[in-house]
Short mmCIF file of C-alpha atoms in Angstrom, two decimals:
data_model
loop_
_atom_site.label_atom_id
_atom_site.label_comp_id
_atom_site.label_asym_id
_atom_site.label_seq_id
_atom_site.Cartn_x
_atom_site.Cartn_y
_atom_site.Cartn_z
CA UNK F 180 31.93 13.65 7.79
CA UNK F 181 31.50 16.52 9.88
CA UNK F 182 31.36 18.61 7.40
CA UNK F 183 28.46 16.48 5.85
CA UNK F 184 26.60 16.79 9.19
CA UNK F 185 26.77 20.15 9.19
CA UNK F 186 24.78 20.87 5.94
CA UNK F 187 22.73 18.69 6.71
CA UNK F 188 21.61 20.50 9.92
CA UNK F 189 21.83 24.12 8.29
CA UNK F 190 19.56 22.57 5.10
CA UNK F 191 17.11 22.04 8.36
CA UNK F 192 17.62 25.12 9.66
CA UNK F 193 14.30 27.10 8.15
CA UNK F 194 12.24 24.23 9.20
CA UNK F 195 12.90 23.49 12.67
CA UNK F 196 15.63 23.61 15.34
CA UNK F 197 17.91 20.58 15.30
CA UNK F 198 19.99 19.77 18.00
CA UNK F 199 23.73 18.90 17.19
CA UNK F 200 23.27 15.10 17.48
CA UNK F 201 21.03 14.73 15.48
CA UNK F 202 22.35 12.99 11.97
CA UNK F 203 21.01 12.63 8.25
CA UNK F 204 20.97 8.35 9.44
CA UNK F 205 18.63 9.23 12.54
CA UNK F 206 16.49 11.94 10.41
CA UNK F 207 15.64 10.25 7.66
CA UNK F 208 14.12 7.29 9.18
CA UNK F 209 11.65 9.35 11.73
CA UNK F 210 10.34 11.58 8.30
CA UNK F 211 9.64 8.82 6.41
CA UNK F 212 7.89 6.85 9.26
CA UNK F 213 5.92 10.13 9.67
CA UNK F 214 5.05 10.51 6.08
CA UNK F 215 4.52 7.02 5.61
CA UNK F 216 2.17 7.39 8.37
CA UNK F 217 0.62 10.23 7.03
CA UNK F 218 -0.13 8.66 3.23
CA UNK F 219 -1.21 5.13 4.79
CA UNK F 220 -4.32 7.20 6.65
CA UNK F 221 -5.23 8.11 3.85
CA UNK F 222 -4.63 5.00 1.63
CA UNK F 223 -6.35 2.58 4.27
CA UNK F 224 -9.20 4.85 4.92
CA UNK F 225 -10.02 5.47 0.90
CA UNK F 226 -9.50 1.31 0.52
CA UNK F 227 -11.54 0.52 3.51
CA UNK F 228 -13.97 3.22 3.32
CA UNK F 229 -14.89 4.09 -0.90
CA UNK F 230 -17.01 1.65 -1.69
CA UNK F 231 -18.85 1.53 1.64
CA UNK F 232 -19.51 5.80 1.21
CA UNK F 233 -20.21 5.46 -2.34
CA UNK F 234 -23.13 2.57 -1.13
CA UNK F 235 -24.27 3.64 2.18
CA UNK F 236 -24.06 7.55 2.29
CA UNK F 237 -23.91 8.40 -1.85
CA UNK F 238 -26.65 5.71 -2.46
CA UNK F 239 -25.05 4.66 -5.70
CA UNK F 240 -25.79 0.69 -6.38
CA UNK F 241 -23.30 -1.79 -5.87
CA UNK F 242 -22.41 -2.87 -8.92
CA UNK F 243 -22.01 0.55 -10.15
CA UNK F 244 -19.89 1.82 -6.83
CA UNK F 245 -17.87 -1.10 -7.29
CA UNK F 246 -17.36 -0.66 -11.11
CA UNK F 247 -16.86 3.40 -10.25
CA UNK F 248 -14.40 2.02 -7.52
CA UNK F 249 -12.06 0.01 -9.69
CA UNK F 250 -12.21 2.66 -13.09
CA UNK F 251 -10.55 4.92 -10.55
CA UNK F 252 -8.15 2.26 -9.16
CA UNK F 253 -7.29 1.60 -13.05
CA UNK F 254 -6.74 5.26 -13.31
CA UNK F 255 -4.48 5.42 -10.54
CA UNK F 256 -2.23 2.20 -11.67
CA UNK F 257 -1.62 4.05 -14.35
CA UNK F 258 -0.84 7.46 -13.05
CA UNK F 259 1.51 5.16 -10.58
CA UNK F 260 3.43 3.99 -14.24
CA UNK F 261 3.48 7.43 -16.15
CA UNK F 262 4.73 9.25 -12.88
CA UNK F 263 7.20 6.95 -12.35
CA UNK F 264 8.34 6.96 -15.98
CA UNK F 265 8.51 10.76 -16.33
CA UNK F 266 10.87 10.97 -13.14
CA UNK F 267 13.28 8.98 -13.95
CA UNK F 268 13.46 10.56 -17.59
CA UNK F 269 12.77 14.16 -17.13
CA UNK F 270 15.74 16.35 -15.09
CA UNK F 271 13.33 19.17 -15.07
CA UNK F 272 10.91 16.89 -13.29
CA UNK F 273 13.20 15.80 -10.74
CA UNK F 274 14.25 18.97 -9.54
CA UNK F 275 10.36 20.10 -9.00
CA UNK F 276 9.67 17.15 -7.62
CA UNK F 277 9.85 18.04 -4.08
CA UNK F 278 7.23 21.25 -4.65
CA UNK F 279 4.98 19.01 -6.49
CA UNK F 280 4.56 16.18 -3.53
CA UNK F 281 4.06 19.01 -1.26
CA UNK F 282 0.78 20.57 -3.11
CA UNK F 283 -0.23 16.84 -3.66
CA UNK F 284 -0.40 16.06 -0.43
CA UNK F 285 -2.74 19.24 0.26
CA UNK F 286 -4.85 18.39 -2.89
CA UNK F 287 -4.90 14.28 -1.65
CA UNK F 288 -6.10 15.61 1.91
CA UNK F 289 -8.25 18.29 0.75
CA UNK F 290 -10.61 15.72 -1.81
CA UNK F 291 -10.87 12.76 0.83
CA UNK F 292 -12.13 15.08 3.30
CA UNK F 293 -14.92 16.07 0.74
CA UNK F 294 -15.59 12.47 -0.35
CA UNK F 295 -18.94 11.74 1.74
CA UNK F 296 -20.23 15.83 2.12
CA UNK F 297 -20.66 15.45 -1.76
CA UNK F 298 -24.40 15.13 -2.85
CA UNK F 299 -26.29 11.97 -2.76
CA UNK F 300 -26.74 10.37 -6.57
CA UNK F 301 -24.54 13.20 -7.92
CA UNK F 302 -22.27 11.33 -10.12
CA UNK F 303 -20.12 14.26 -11.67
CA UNK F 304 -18.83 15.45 -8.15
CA UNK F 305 -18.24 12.12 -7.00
CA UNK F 306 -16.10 11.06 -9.71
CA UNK F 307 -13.95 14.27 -9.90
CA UNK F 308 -13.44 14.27 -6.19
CA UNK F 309 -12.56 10.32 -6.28
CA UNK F 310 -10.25 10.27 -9.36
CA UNK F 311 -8.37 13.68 -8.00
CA UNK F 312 -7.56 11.66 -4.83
CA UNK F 313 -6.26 8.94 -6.68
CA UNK F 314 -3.89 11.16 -9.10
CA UNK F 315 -2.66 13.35 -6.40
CA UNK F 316 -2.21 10.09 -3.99
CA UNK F 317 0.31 8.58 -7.32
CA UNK F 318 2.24 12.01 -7.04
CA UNK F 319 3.25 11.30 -3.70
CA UNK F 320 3.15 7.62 -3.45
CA UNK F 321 5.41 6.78 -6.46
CA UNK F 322 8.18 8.95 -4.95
CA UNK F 323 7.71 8.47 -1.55
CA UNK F 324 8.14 4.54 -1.72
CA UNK F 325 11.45 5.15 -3.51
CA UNK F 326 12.86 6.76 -0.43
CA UNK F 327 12.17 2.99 1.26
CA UNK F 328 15.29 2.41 -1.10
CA UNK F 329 17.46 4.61 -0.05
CA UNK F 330 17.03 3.58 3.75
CA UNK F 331 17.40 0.18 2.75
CA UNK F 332 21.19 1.14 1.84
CA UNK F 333 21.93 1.51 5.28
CA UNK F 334 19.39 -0.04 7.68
CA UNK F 335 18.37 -3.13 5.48
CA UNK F 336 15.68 -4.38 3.49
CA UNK F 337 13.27 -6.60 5.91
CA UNK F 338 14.21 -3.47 8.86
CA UNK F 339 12.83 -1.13 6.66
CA UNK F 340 9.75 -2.98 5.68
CA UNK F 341 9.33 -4.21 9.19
CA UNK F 342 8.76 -0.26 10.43
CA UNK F 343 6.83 0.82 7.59
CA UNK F 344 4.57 -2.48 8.15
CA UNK F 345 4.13 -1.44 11.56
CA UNK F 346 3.32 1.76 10.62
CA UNK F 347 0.93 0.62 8.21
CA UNK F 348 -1.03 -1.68 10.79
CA UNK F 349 -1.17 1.60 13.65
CA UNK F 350 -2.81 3.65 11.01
CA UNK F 351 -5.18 0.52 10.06
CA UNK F 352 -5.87 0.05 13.41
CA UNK F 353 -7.07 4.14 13.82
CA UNK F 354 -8.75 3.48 11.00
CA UNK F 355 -10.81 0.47 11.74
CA UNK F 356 -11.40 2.30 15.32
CA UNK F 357 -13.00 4.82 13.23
CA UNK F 358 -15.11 3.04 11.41
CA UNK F 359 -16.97 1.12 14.46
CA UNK F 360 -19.46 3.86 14.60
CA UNK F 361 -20.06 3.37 11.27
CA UNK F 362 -21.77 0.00 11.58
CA UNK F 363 -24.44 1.54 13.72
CA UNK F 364 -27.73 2.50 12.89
CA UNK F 365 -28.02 3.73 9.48
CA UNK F 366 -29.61 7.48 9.82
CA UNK F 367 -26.09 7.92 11.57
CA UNK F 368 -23.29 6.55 9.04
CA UNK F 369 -23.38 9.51 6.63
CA UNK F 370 -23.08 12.29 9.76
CA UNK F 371 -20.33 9.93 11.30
CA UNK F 372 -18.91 10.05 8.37
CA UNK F 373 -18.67 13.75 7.90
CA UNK F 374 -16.61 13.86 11.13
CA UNK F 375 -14.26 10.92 10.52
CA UNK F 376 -13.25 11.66 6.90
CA UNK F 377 -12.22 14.99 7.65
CA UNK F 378 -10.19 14.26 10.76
CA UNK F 379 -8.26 11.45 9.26
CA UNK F 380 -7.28 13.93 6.33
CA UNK F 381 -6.63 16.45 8.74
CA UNK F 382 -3.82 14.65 10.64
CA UNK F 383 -2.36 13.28 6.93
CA UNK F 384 -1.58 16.24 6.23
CA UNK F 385 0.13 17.68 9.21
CA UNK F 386 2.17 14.02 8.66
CA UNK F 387 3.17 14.84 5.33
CA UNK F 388 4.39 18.22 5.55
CA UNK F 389 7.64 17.03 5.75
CA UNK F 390 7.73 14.84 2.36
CA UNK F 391 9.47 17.53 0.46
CA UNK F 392 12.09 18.06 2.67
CA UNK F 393 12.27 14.02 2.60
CA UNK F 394 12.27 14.07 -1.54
CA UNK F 395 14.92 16.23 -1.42
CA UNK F 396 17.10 14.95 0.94
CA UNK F 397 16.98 11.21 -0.40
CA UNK F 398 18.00 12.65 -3.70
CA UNK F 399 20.84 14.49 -2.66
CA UNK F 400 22.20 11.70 -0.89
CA UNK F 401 22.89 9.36 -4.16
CA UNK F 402 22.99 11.14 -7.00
CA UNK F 403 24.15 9.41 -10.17
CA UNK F 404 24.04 10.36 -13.92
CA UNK F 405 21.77 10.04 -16.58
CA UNK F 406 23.75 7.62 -18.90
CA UNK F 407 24.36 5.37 -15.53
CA UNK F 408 20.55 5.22 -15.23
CA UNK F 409 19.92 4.65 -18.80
CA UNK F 410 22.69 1.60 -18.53
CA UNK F 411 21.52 0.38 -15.41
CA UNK F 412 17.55 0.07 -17.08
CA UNK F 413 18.73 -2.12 -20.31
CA UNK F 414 19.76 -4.77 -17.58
CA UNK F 415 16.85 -4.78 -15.48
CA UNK F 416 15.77 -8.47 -15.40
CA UNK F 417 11.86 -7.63 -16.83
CA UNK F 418 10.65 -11.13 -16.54
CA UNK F 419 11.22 -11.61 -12.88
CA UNK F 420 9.84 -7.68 -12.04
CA UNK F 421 7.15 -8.89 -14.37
CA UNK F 422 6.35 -12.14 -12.78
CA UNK F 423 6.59 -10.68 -9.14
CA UNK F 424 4.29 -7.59 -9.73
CA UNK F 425 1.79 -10.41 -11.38
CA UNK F 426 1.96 -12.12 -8.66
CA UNK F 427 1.03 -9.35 -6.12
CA UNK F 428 -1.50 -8.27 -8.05
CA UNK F 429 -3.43 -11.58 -7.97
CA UNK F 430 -3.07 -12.04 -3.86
CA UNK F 431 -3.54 -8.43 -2.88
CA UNK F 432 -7.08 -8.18 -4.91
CA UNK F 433 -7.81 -11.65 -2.99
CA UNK F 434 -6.94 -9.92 0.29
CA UNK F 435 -8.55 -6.68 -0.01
CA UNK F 436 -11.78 -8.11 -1.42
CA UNK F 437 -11.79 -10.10 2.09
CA UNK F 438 -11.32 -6.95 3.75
CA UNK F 439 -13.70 -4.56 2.27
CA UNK F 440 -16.63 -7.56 2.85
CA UNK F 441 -16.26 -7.76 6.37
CA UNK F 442 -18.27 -4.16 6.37
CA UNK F 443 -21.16 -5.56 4.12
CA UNK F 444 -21.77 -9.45 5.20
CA UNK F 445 -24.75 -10.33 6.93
CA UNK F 446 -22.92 -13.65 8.11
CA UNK F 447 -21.17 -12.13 11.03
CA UNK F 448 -23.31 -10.64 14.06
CA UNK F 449 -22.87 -8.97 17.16
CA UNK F 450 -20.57 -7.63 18.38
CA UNK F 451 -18.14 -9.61 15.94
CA UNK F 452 -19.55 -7.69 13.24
CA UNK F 453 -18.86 -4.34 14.77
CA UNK F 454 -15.12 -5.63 15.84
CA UNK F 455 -14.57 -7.63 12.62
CA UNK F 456 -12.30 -4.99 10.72
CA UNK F 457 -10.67 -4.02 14.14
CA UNK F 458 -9.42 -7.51 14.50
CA UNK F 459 -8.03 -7.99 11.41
CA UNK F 460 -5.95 -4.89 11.66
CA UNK F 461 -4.96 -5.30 15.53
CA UNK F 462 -3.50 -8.39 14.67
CA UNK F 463 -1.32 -7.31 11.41
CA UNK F 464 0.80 -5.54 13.63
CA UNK F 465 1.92 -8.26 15.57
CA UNK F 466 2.61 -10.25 12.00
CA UNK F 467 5.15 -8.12 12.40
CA UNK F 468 7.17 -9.87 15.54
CA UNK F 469 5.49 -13.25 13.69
CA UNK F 470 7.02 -13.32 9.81
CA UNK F 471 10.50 -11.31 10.39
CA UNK F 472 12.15 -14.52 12.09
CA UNK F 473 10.66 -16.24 9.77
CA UNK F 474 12.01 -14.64 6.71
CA UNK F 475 15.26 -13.84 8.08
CA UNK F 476 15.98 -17.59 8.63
CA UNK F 477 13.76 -18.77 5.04
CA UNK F 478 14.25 -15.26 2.96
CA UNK F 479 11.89 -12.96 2.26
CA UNK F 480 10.16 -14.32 -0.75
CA UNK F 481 9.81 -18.50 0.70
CA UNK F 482 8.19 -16.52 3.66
CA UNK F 483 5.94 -14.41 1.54
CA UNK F 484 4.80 -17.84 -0.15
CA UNK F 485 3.91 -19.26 2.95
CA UNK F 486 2.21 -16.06 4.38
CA UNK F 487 0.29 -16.05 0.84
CA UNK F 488 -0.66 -19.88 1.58
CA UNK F 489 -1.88 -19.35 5.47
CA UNK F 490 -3.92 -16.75 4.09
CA UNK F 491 -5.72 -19.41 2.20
CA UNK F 492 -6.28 -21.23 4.35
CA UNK F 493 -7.65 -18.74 7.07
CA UNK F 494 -9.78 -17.81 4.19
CA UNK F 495 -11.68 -21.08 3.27
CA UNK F 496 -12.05 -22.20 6.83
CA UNK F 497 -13.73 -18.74 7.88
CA UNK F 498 -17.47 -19.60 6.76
CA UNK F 499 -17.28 -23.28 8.95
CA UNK F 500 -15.59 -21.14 11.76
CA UNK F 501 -18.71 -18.80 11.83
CA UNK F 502 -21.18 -21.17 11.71
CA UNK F 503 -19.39 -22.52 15.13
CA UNK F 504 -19.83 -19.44 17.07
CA UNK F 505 -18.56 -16.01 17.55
CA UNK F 506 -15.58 -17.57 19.88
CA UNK F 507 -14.14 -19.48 16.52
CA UNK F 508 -15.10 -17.06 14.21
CA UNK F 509 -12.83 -14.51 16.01
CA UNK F 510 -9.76 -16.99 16.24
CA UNK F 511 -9.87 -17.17 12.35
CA UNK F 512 -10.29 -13.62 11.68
CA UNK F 513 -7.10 -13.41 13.99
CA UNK F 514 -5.24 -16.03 11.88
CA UNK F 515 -6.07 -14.33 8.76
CA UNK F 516 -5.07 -10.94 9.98
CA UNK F 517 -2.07 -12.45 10.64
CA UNK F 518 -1.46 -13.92 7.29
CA UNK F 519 -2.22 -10.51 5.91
CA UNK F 520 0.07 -8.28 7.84
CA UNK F 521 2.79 -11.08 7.26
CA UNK F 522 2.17 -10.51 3.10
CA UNK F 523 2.46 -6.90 3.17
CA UNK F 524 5.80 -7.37 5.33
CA UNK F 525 6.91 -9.55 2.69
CA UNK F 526 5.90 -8.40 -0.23
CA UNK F 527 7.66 -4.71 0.20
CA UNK F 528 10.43 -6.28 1.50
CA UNK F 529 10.76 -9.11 -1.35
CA UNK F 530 10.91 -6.33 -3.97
CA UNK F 531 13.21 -3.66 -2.21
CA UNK F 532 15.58 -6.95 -1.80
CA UNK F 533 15.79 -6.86 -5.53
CA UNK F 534 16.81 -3.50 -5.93
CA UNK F 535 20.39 -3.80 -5.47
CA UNK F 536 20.43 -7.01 -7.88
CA UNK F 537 18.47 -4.77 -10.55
CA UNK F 538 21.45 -1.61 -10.29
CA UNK F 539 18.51 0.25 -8.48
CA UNK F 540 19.42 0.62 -5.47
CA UNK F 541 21.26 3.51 -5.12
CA UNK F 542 19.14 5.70 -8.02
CA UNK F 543 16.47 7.74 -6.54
CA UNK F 544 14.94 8.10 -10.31
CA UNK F 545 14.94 4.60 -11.21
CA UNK F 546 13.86 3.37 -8.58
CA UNK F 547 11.14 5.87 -8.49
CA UNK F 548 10.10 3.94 -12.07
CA UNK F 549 10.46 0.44 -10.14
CA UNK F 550 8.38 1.69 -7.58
CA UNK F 551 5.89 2.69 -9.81
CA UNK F 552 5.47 -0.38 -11.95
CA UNK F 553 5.09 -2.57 -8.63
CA UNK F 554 2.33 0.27 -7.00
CA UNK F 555 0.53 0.33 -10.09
CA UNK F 556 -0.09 -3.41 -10.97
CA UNK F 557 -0.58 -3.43 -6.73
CA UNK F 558 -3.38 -1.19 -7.39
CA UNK F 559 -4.57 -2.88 -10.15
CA UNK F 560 -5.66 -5.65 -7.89
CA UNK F 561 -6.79 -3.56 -5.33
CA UNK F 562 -8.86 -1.74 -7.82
CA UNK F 563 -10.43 -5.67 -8.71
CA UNK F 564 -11.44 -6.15 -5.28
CA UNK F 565 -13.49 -3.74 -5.39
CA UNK F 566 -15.60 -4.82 -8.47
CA UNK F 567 -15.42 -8.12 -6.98
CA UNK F 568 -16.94 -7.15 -3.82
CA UNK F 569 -19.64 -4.80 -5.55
CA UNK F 570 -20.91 -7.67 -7.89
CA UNK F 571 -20.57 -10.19 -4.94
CA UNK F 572 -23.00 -8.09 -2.98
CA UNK F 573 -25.32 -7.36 -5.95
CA UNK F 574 -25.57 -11.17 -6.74
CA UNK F 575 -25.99 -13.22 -3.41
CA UNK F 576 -26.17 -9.72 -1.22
CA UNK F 577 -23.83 -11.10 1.17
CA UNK F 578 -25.95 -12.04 3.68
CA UNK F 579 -25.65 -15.64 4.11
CA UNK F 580 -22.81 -17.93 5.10
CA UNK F 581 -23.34 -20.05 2.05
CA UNK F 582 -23.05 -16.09 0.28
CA UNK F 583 -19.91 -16.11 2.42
CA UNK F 584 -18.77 -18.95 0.83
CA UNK F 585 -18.97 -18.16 -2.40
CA UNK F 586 -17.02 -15.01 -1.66
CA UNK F 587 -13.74 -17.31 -0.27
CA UNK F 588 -13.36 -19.87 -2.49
CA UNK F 589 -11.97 -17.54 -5.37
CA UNK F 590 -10.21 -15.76 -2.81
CA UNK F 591 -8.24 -19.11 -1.35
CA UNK F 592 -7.88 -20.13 -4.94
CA UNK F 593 -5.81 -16.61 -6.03
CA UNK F 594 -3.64 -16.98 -2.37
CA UNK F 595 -2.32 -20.48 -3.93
CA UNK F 596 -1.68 -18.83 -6.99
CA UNK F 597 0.10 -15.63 -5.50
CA UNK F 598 2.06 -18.31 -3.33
CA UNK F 599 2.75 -20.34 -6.29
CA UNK F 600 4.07 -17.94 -8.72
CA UNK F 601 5.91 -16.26 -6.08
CA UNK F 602 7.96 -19.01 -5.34
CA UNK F 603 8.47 -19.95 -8.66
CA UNK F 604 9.32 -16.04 -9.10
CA UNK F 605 12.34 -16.36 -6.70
CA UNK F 606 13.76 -19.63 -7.96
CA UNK F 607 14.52 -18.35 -11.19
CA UNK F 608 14.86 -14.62 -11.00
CA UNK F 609 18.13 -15.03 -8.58
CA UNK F 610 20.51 -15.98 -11.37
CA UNK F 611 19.16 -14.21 -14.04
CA UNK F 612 19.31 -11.14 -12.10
CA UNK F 613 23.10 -11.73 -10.85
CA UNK F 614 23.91 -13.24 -14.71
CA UNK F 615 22.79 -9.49 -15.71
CA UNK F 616 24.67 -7.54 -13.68
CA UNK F 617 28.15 -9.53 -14.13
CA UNK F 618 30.94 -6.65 -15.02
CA UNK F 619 31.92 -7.20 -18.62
#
């Protein structure tokens, strides 16, 4: 053991000083929390942020930033599958794996900061700068949430997806802080902008600096051969991995939609308007203290039904709540930002609880795959959300609470359905997962 320790430390040794007590179980944690950090600026200020540059500061229409919007969340679902594919096939791949993260994460950085200097109604630039975000975002992404498996082995599932979920909601919080001076007077959103989107990339990048060191480290640690991958893939239980990414799909475009509206409709005013985005992402991080008792005494997946049903809820009551008062209003944006911070606890760690049933645990490359098959269809829905919310604003224009109503009663109805077939999901992927992996 000591010997372990002490490669570990001289592997460190050309990046920083390390004192002596400091061990591979107390190093990995802080790097990925810092690189989750990192990539989750940038992923909640591209989600939050896209379609309202491509409106407000590119002057593209709705529809067409919203269709522009989801063509490059398509693209990026499916850069999240190939990716994922070609690592846990291709040796070659692996080993220049942790050089490629590293000049993603400069590229990723480098082409949000850009996003709203480009030209007004130039549609070339835009789209190269927005779809070479989203393919240098998969590089990183794919293998960066397969380290989440590797931490698992030794801290736990729900612990794991507890810190990066508070991670998540600090950077969603900087990021909705950001964008309050963004829902001032228009002559000021696209210089605001200018300043914001560069700072935010600025400070992803000095968070990700150490992802290669992270890839690298993660693989070393549980290495296993290529025939034990290729045995451990023909038993992967596809149905339930099927089902569950489905599933996610359906209730994260519901949830995002909801999100990205709250910087366009006209049915909120005030100061709630301004604070709107703010609250929802103040109060996902204390989902956090909220949903973990809950799913360690239910399980993960129950919980994440019930999360996915409160969400509903919060949803379809939020219209009636406005129409009450600001006071109200604010109580149910509270409720749903606690439904949503309890979903994306239990969603990540739902599927990293399946790992170990699937053989995938402790294989960097395949989980790398599994990682990139839930990410992709994840994005997917996220990608929806935005075409939902671009032709929900060029219809009705968003404006109205009856508009607002229009807006969450297809979003309540795809919460049951998340919640149902998530449930369902869990009842009847537990045995055929352990049936698979019985020892012949």
């Amino acid at each position: 053991m000591t010997g372990r320790r002490g490669q570990i430390v001289a592997s460190l040794s050309c990046i920083a000083p390390i004192g002596p007590d400091v061990t591979q179980r107390r190093l990995l944690p802080i790097i990925f929390g810092m690189t989750h950090a990192g990539k989750s600026l940038l992923w909640a200020g591209a989600d939050a942020f896209t379609l309202f540059i491509l409106i407000k500061v590119l002057d593209i229409p709705p529809v067409m930033a919203g269709t522009l919007f989801v063509l490059s969340s398509f693209w990026n679902a499916m850069v999240d599958g190939i990716w994922g594919h070609i690592v846990n096939r291709r040796m070659a791949i692996r080993a220049m794996l942790p050089g490629v993260c590293g000049l993603a994460a400069g590229l990723g950085c480098l082409s949000f900061a850009i996003l709203p200097w480009l030209p007004a109604g130039i549609m070339p630039g835009t789209i190269f700068a927005l779809f070479l975000f989203r393919t240098t975002f998969s590089l990183i992404d794919v293998p960066h949430n397969a380290t989440a498996a590797a931490l698992a082995n030794i801290h736990g599932h729900l612990s794991v997806a507890r810190w990066r979920s508070i991670l998540s909601a600090l950077t969603a919080i900087m990021v909705a802080a950001a964008a309050l001076p963004m829902t001032g007077a228009a002559t000021m959103v696209p210089h605001m902008a200018r300043m914001i989107f560069p700072a935010i990339a600025l400070m992803a990048c000095l968070l990700l600096a150490p992802l290669p060191w992270l890839i690298r480290m993660t693989r070393q640690a549980t290495p296993v051969s290529r025939a034990g991958r290729l045995d451990r893939a023909k038993r992967v239980p596809m149905r339930g991995l099927g089902l569950f990414c489905l599933s996610q799909m359906l209730g994260f475009a519901a949830l995002a939609c909801m999100g990205k509206a709250m910087l366009h409709t006209g049915a909120l005013e005030g100061w709630l308007l301004d604070y709107a985005l703010l609250i929802l992402t103040i109060v996902r991080l204390a989902a956090v203290g909220l949903w973990s008792p809950i799913a360690a005494h239910i399980g993960s997946a129950k919980a994440l039904s019930l999360a996915y049903i409160c969400s509903a809820l919060s949803a379809i009551t939020l219209p009636a709540a406005i129409g009450q008062g600001g006071l109200s209003a604010a109580i149910i944006l509270g409720l749903l930002g606690l439904s949503l911070g309890g979903v994306i606890l239990l969603a990540w760690s739902s599927f990293s609880e399946q790992l170990p049933r699937w053989g995938m645990a402790d294989d960097p490359a395949a989980a790398v795959r599994a990682y990139g098959w839930f990410t992709a269809t994840a994005k997917v829905g996220l990608g929806f959300s935005g075409l939902f919310t671009g032709a929900w604003l060029g219809q009705v224009g968003g404006g109205s609470i009856w508009a607002l109503w229009l807006l969450v009663m297809p979003i309540a109805l795809l919460c049951v359905a998340s919640a149902s077939m998530a449930w369902c999901g869990w009842r009847f992927r537990m045995p055929l997962a352990s049936h698979r992996l019985e020892p012949a």
